[in-house]
Short mmCIF file of C-alpha atoms in Angstrom, two decimals:
data_model
loop_
_atom_site.label_atom_id
_atom_site.label_comp_id
_atom_site.label_asym_id
_atom_site.label_seq_id
_atom_site.Cartn_x
_atom_site.Cartn_y
_atom_site.Cartn_z
CA MET S 53 -10.23 33.94 24.20
CA GLY S 54 -9.91 31.20 25.34
CA GLU S 55 -7.05 30.57 28.23
CA PHE S 56 -3.50 31.29 27.38
CA VAL S 57 -0.94 28.10 28.88
CA TYR S 58 2.30 28.36 29.08
CA PHE S 59 5.13 25.19 28.12
CA THR S 60 8.26 25.47 28.91
CA GLU S 61 10.45 23.91 26.50
CA GLU S 62 12.07 21.30 27.90
CA GLN S 63 7.92 20.04 28.36
CA LYS S 64 7.50 21.35 24.05
CA GLN S 65 10.95 19.52 23.62
CA ARG S 66 10.05 15.84 25.72
CA ALA S 67 6.42 16.86 24.56
CA ASN S 68 8.18 15.96 20.65
CA ALA S 69 10.36 12.97 21.68
CA VAL S 70 7.29 10.87 22.55
CA ASP S 71 7.83 7.61 21.09
CA LEU S 72 4.74 7.58 18.68
CA GLU S 73 4.28 3.80 18.72
CA ASP S 74 3.59 4.13 22.15
CA PHE S 75 1.26 6.79 22.41
CA LEU S 76 -1.77 5.43 19.03
CA SER S 77 -1.24 1.89 21.02
CA ARG S 78 -2.49 3.70 24.31
CA GLN S 79 -4.92 5.39 21.69
CA GLY S 80 -6.61 2.36 20.80
CA GLU S 81 -5.06 2.55 17.21
CA LYS S 82 -3.74 -0.93 15.28
CA LEU S 83 0.03 -0.29 14.36
CA LEU S 84 1.69 -3.48 11.41
CA ARG S 85 4.57 -3.77 10.94
CA SER S 86 6.03 -1.99 7.36
CA GLY S 87 10.23 -3.14 7.52
CA ARG S 88 11.51 -0.66 10.12
CA GLU S 89 7.97 0.78 10.39
CA LYS S 90 4.99 0.93 11.61
CA ARG S 91 1.69 1.57 9.66
CA LEU S 92 -2.28 2.98 11.10
CA ALA S 93 -4.03 1.03 10.46
CA SER S 94 -6.71 3.05 9.76
CA ASP S 95 -5.06 5.38 7.95
CA HIS S 96 -2.42 3.19 5.42
CA SER S 97 -0.26 6.13 4.00
CA ILE S 98 1.01 7.00 7.28
CA THR S 99 4.15 5.60 8.77
CA VAL S 100 5.52 6.32 12.63
CA ARG S 101 9.05 5.19 13.77
CA GLY S 102 9.76 6.68 17.10
CA ASN S 103 9.01 10.25 17.31
CA ARG S 104 8.63 10.60 13.68
CA TRP S 105 6.05 10.21 10.97
CA TYR S 106 5.60 10.49 7.65
CA ASP S 107 1.92 10.73 5.66
CA HIS S 108 2.81 8.74 1.91
CA ALA S 109 -0.70 9.72 0.41
CA THR S 110 0.61 14.03 1.05
CA GLU S 111 3.93 14.04 1.54
CA LYS S 112 3.92 15.54 4.53
CA GLY S 113 5.62 14.56 7.82
CA GLY S 114 7.69 15.39 11.47
CA CYS S 115 7.68 14.51 14.76
CA ALA S 116 5.51 13.40 17.46
CA ILE S 117 3.76 17.46 18.20
CA ASP S 118 3.13 17.71 14.27
CA PHE S 119 0.86 14.49 14.07
CA VAL S 120 -1.31 15.58 16.71
CA ARG S 121 -1.92 18.27 15.16
CA MET S 122 -3.14 16.93 11.91
CA PHE S 123 -4.30 13.31 13.11
CA TYR S 124 -6.66 14.12 16.01
CA ASN S 125 -6.93 18.12 14.95
CA GLN S 126 -5.64 19.28 18.15
CA SER S 127 -4.46 22.73 18.80
CA PHE S 128 -0.74 23.52 19.22
CA PRO S 129 -2.13 23.90 23.35
CA ASP S 130 -3.93 20.87 23.14
CA ALA S 131 -1.24 18.40 21.03
CA VAL S 132 1.50 19.21 23.97
CA THR S 133 -0.81 18.38 26.50
CA MET S 134 -2.06 14.87 25.06
CA LEU S 135 1.54 14.30 24.78
CA LEU S 136 3.03 15.20 28.03
CA GLY S 137 -0.01 12.82 29.30
CA GLY S 138 -2.77 15.52 30.82
CA GLU S 139 -4.31 14.96 33.51
CA GLN S 140 -4.46 11.96 34.14
CA GLY S 141 -0.78 12.00 35.15
CA VAL S 142 -0.13 9.87 31.50
CA ALA S 143 3.40 9.14 30.77
CA TYR S 144 4.75 8.04 27.90
CA ARG S 145 7.97 5.81 26.34
CA GLU S 146 10.83 9.28 24.82
CA SER S 147 11.33 7.77 21.96
CA VAL S 148 15.68 6.63 22.41
CA ASN S 149 17.67 8.78 19.78
CA GLN S 150 18.44 6.74 17.14
CA GLN S 151 21.47 6.98 14.76
CA PRO S 152 21.09 7.02 10.74
CA GLU S 153 21.13 2.93 9.75
CA PRO S 154 23.09 2.32 6.87
CA LYS S 155 20.30 1.54 4.06
CA LYS S 156 20.36 -2.14 2.93
CA PRO S 157 21.76 -3.06 -0.15
CA PHE S 158 18.93 -4.82 -2.07
CA VAL S 159 18.53 -8.72 -1.98
CA LEU S 160 15.47 -10.76 -3.50
CA PRO S 161 14.13 -13.27 -0.51
CA GLU S 162 15.39 -16.80 -2.26
CA ALA S 163 12.41 -18.29 -3.66
CA ASN S 164 11.35 -21.26 -3.32
CA GLN S 165 11.03 -24.67 -5.67
CA THR S 166 7.39 -24.63 -6.94
CA MET S 167 4.77 -22.21 -6.42
CA TYR S 168 2.51 -24.24 -4.89
CA ARG S 169 1.11 -21.92 -2.07
CA ALA S 170 0.86 -18.94 -4.51
CA PHE S 171 -0.63 -20.30 -7.62
CA ALA S 172 -3.67 -21.99 -4.53
CA TYR S 173 -3.67 -17.40 -3.68
CA LEU S 174 -3.56 -15.56 -6.14
CA ILE S 175 -5.98 -18.30 -8.40
CA LYS S 176 -8.15 -19.71 -5.63
CA THR S 177 -8.51 -17.07 -3.07
CA ARG S 178 -8.20 -14.60 -4.61
CA CYS S 179 -9.52 -15.43 -7.58
CA VAL S 180 -6.89 -14.34 -10.03
CA ASP S 181 -7.53 -15.79 -13.84
CA PRO S 182 -3.98 -18.99 -14.07
CA LYS S 183 -3.98 -17.06 -17.36
CA VAL S 184 -3.32 -14.33 -16.60
CA VAL S 185 -0.34 -15.20 -12.73
CA SER S 186 0.87 -17.47 -15.36
CA VAL S 187 2.29 -14.74 -17.75
CA PHE S 188 3.41 -13.03 -15.02
CA ALA S 189 5.39 -16.32 -13.06
CA GLY S 190 7.13 -16.87 -16.13
CA LYS S 191 8.80 -13.79 -16.45
CA HIS S 192 10.05 -14.12 -13.34
CA MET S 193 7.65 -11.62 -11.29
CA ILE S 194 5.49 -13.22 -9.07
CA TYR S 195 7.73 -16.23 -7.84
CA GLU S 196 6.57 -18.02 -4.41
CA ASP S 197 10.03 -17.30 -1.23
CA VAL S 198 10.99 -19.73 0.88
CA LYS S 199 11.00 -19.40 3.89
CA TYR S 200 7.63 -17.63 4.81
CA HIS S 201 5.79 -18.87 1.10
CA ASN S 202 5.02 -15.20 0.82
CA VAL S 203 4.09 -14.73 -3.71
CA VAL S 204 6.97 -12.25 -3.88
CA PHE S 205 5.85 -9.11 -6.76
CA VAL S 206 8.77 -8.00 -8.65
CA GLY S 207 9.34 -4.26 -9.41
CA PHE S 208 11.97 -4.83 -13.00
CA ASP S 209 13.85 -1.46 -14.08
CA SER S 210 13.88 -0.47 -18.30
CA ASP S 211 17.37 -2.67 -18.31
CA GLY S 212 15.65 -5.28 -16.89
CA ILE S 213 17.45 -5.91 -13.47
CA PRO S 214 15.32 -5.56 -10.41
CA ARG S 215 15.01 -2.74 -7.87
CA HIS S 216 11.92 -3.65 -6.75
CA ALA S 217 10.05 -6.69 -4.74
CA HIS S 218 6.91 -6.21 -2.25
CA LYS S 219 5.78 -9.83 -0.13
CA ARG S 220 2.02 -10.39 0.37
CA GLY S 221 1.39 -13.30 3.17
CA THR S 222 -0.13 -16.24 1.95
CA CYS S 223 -1.47 -18.05 5.60
CA GLN S 224 -5.34 -17.00 6.07
CA LYS S 225 -4.90 -16.60 9.89
CA GLY S 226 -5.25 -13.38 11.62
CA GLN S 227 -3.75 -10.42 9.78
CA PRO S 228 -1.99 -11.58 6.67
CA PHE S 229 1.34 -9.59 6.34
CA LYS S 230 1.90 -7.34 3.86
CA GLY S 231 5.68 -5.25 2.84
CA ASN S 232 8.26 -4.06 0.27
CA VAL S 233 11.81 -5.84 0.97
CA GLU S 234 13.93 -3.63 2.28
CA GLY S 235 16.37 -1.51 0.55
CA CYS S 236 14.06 -0.90 -2.52
CA ASP S 237 13.39 1.59 -5.19
CA PRO S 238 9.59 2.65 -4.61
CA ARG S 239 10.56 3.98 -8.29
CA TYR S 240 10.24 0.58 -9.94
CA SER S 241 7.43 -1.68 -8.58
CA PHE S 242 5.97 -4.44 -10.28
CA ARG S 243 4.58 -3.13 -13.14
CA TRP S 244 3.95 -3.82 -17.13
CA VAL S 245 5.44 -1.73 -19.75
CA GLY S 246 3.18 -2.53 -23.23
CA LYS S 247 2.92 -0.31 -26.87
CA SER S 248 0.12 1.32 -26.03
CA ASN S 249 -0.70 4.66 -25.07
CA THR S 250 -2.38 4.63 -22.00
CA VAL S 251 -1.27 3.52 -18.13
CA TYR S 252 -3.64 2.10 -15.60
CA VAL S 253 -2.51 2.61 -11.72
CA PHE S 254 -3.34 1.25 -9.09
CA GLU S 255 -2.76 0.67 -5.44
CA ALA S 256 -1.40 -2.81 -4.71
CA PRO S 257 -0.63 -5.62 -6.92
CA ILE S 258 -3.34 -8.02 -6.72
CA ASP S 259 -5.13 -5.43 -8.04
CA MET S 260 -3.31 -4.64 -11.08
CA LEU S 261 -3.71 -8.85 -11.90
CA SER S 262 -7.55 -8.13 -10.13
CA PHE S 263 -8.39 -5.86 -13.37
CA ILE S 264 -6.96 -7.52 -15.58
CA SER S 265 -8.02 -10.63 -14.77
CA MET S 266 -12.11 -8.64 -15.94
CA TYR S 267 -10.81 -7.05 -18.72
CA GLN S 268 -8.17 -9.72 -20.63
CA LYS S 269 -8.27 -8.59 -24.36
CA GLY S 270 -5.66 -7.52 -25.82
CA TRP S 271 -4.47 -6.89 -22.09
CA MET S 272 -0.74 -7.36 -22.81
CA ASP S 273 -0.28 -4.08 -24.87
CA HIS S 274 -1.45 -1.89 -22.65
CA SER S 275 0.95 -0.61 -19.45
CA TYR S 276 0.36 -1.78 -15.95
CA VAL S 277 1.51 0.06 -12.41
CA ALA S 278 1.45 -1.14 -9.15
CA LEU S 279 2.01 1.58 -6.67
CA CYS S 280 2.49 -0.46 -2.99
CA GLY S 281 0.85 2.86 -1.61
CA VAL S 282 0.04 5.98 -2.59
CA ALA S 283 2.58 7.20 -3.11
CA GLU S 284 2.79 8.91 -7.00
CA HIS S 285 7.14 7.59 -7.94
CA ALA S 286 6.38 4.20 -9.17
CA LEU S 287 4.08 6.11 -11.98
CA MET S 288 6.63 8.63 -12.36
CA GLN S 289 9.43 6.50 -13.07
CA LEU S 290 6.91 4.39 -15.18
CA LEU S 291 6.39 7.77 -17.64
CA ASN S 292 9.97 8.84 -18.06
CA ASP S 293 10.43 4.93 -18.85
CA ALA S 294 7.36 4.96 -21.51
CA PRO S 295 7.61 8.23 -23.03
CA HIS S 296 5.02 7.04 -25.68
CA ILE S 297 2.49 7.18 -23.10
CA SER S 298 0.14 9.98 -23.09
CA GLN S 299 -3.46 9.28 -20.78
CA ILE S 300 -3.09 7.73 -17.66
CA ALA S 301 -6.25 5.84 -16.02
CA LEU S 302 -6.26 5.84 -12.18
CA CYS S 303 -7.60 2.79 -10.68
CA LEU S 304 -7.64 3.63 -6.88
CA ASP S 305 -9.11 2.51 -4.38
CA HIS S 306 -12.38 3.74 -4.51
CA ASP S 307 -12.25 4.57 -0.51
CA LYS S 308 -11.34 8.22 0.84
CA ALA S 309 -7.51 7.44 1.08
CA GLY S 310 -8.01 6.60 -2.57
CA ILE S 311 -9.44 9.62 -3.80
CA GLN S 312 -7.29 12.02 -1.97
CA ALA S 313 -4.44 10.23 -3.93
CA LYS S 314 -6.46 10.89 -7.28
CA GLU S 315 -7.03 14.04 -7.04
CA ARG S 316 -3.18 14.77 -5.13
CA ILE S 317 -2.40 12.57 -8.78
CA LYS S 318 -3.85 14.69 -11.14
CA LYS S 319 -2.95 17.78 -9.54
CA ASN S 320 0.65 16.72 -9.80
CA LEU S 321 0.58 15.09 -13.72
CA SER S 322 -1.71 17.99 -15.05
CA GLU S 323 1.75 19.66 -13.95
CA ARG S 324 4.22 17.69 -15.81
CA GLY S 325 1.42 18.94 -18.88
CA TYR S 326 -0.52 15.44 -18.58
CA HIS S 327 -3.73 15.77 -19.55
CA MET S 328 -5.57 12.82 -21.01
CA VAL S 329 -5.60 11.56 -17.09
CA PHE S 330 -9.70 10.02 -16.37
CA SER S 331 -10.51 8.06 -12.45
CA LEU S 332 -11.59 4.26 -13.19
CA PHE S 333 -13.72 3.58 -10.14
CA SER S 334 -14.32 0.02 -8.84
CA ASN S 335 -17.45 -1.26 -7.10
CA LEU S 336 -16.51 -2.09 -3.97
CA LYS S 337 -13.52 -1.30 -2.43
CA ASP S 338 -11.16 -2.27 -4.71
CA TRP S 339 -10.65 -3.88 -7.69
CA ASN S 340 -10.41 -7.70 -5.77
CA GLU S 341 -13.24 -8.08 -4.05
CA ASP S 342 -14.67 -6.90 -7.34
CA LEU S 343 -13.89 -9.83 -9.16
CA GLN S 344 -14.35 -12.08 -6.12
CA GLU S 345 -17.70 -10.88 -6.35
CA LEU S 346 -18.08 -11.64 -9.97
CA LYS S 347 -16.25 -15.13 -10.10
CA LYS S 348 -18.65 -15.80 -6.50
CA PRO S 349 -21.67 -18.55 -8.34
CA PRO S 350 -25.23 -17.18 -8.66
CA PRO S 351 -27.75 -17.35 -6.08
CA GLU S 352 -29.38 -20.13 -7.99
CA TYR S 353 -26.61 -22.55 -8.05
CA MET S 354 -26.47 -22.01 -3.62
CA ASN S 355 -29.98 -22.61 -3.40
CA ARG S 356 -29.70 -26.41 -5.59
CA GLN S 357 -26.58 -27.03 -3.17
CA GLN S 358 -28.61 -26.35 -0.17
CA THR S 359 -31.45 -29.04 -1.05
CA VAL S 360 -28.55 -30.95 -1.99
CA ILE S 361 -27.37 -30.95 1.83
CA GLN S 362 -30.69 -30.60 3.63
CA MET S 363 -32.26 -34.01 1.40
CA MET S 364 -28.72 -36.17 2.75
#
């Protein structure tokens, strides 16, 4: 048997109160801003704030000790020891006891007068078909904000009222910004509702637009939803709003988080009586990577270009 480790209640409380942002930063983990929270760069489904964490993929969360046990696969004593600084005597910052903040009302970011930056980013950088972008822009589902020139993807409810907005930075230097507008309703993320019985489900709006760009024939007849993550709230709401849908294509990212989310969502759908559920996998990590690969000039064209440059 391993050595028994005793901790006082004060030690356990102190370990559980450790600020996870400070702790993870010192472990070398990269964190991305996501509204008032921080999202792990290595696992976008996990967000932290103070000593609290939440895994949007498994829909589980808790305080610092549970996080270290789950994320680092540690026993309870080892997790407490790690949070208390172990033998190195590292003192992690304690999370300030935060009062629940009143939920901010949802307000769409102010729109820019033009969409030059947004169009250039989507069409030139991400290779989305201009006709597809124009359809969504014409319905005010995509626009450019005035302050940062982000692309804004708007989600409407069944009455046509905007309830959700996801922002994507157009700057190509450094880590591009992405995140949801505060106060938005996760049930109404970026979506398109058609008349057919099929819905295609994606993690990100750009993946949704990329898929449509590659498979344009009759696309308006089908339904599409971008979860803006891997939690299925938006899919379940769409199914409630569109009872004619019976066939569901899960088109999440071709990585560990995406595959795990597909299995979880498929199980939840089965419990709700949806049995025509299938997975579509991109060849690369996601559908936009597939689209960009498809749009690359053929090798013989690149060889000709290189020959011309050498002759000049």
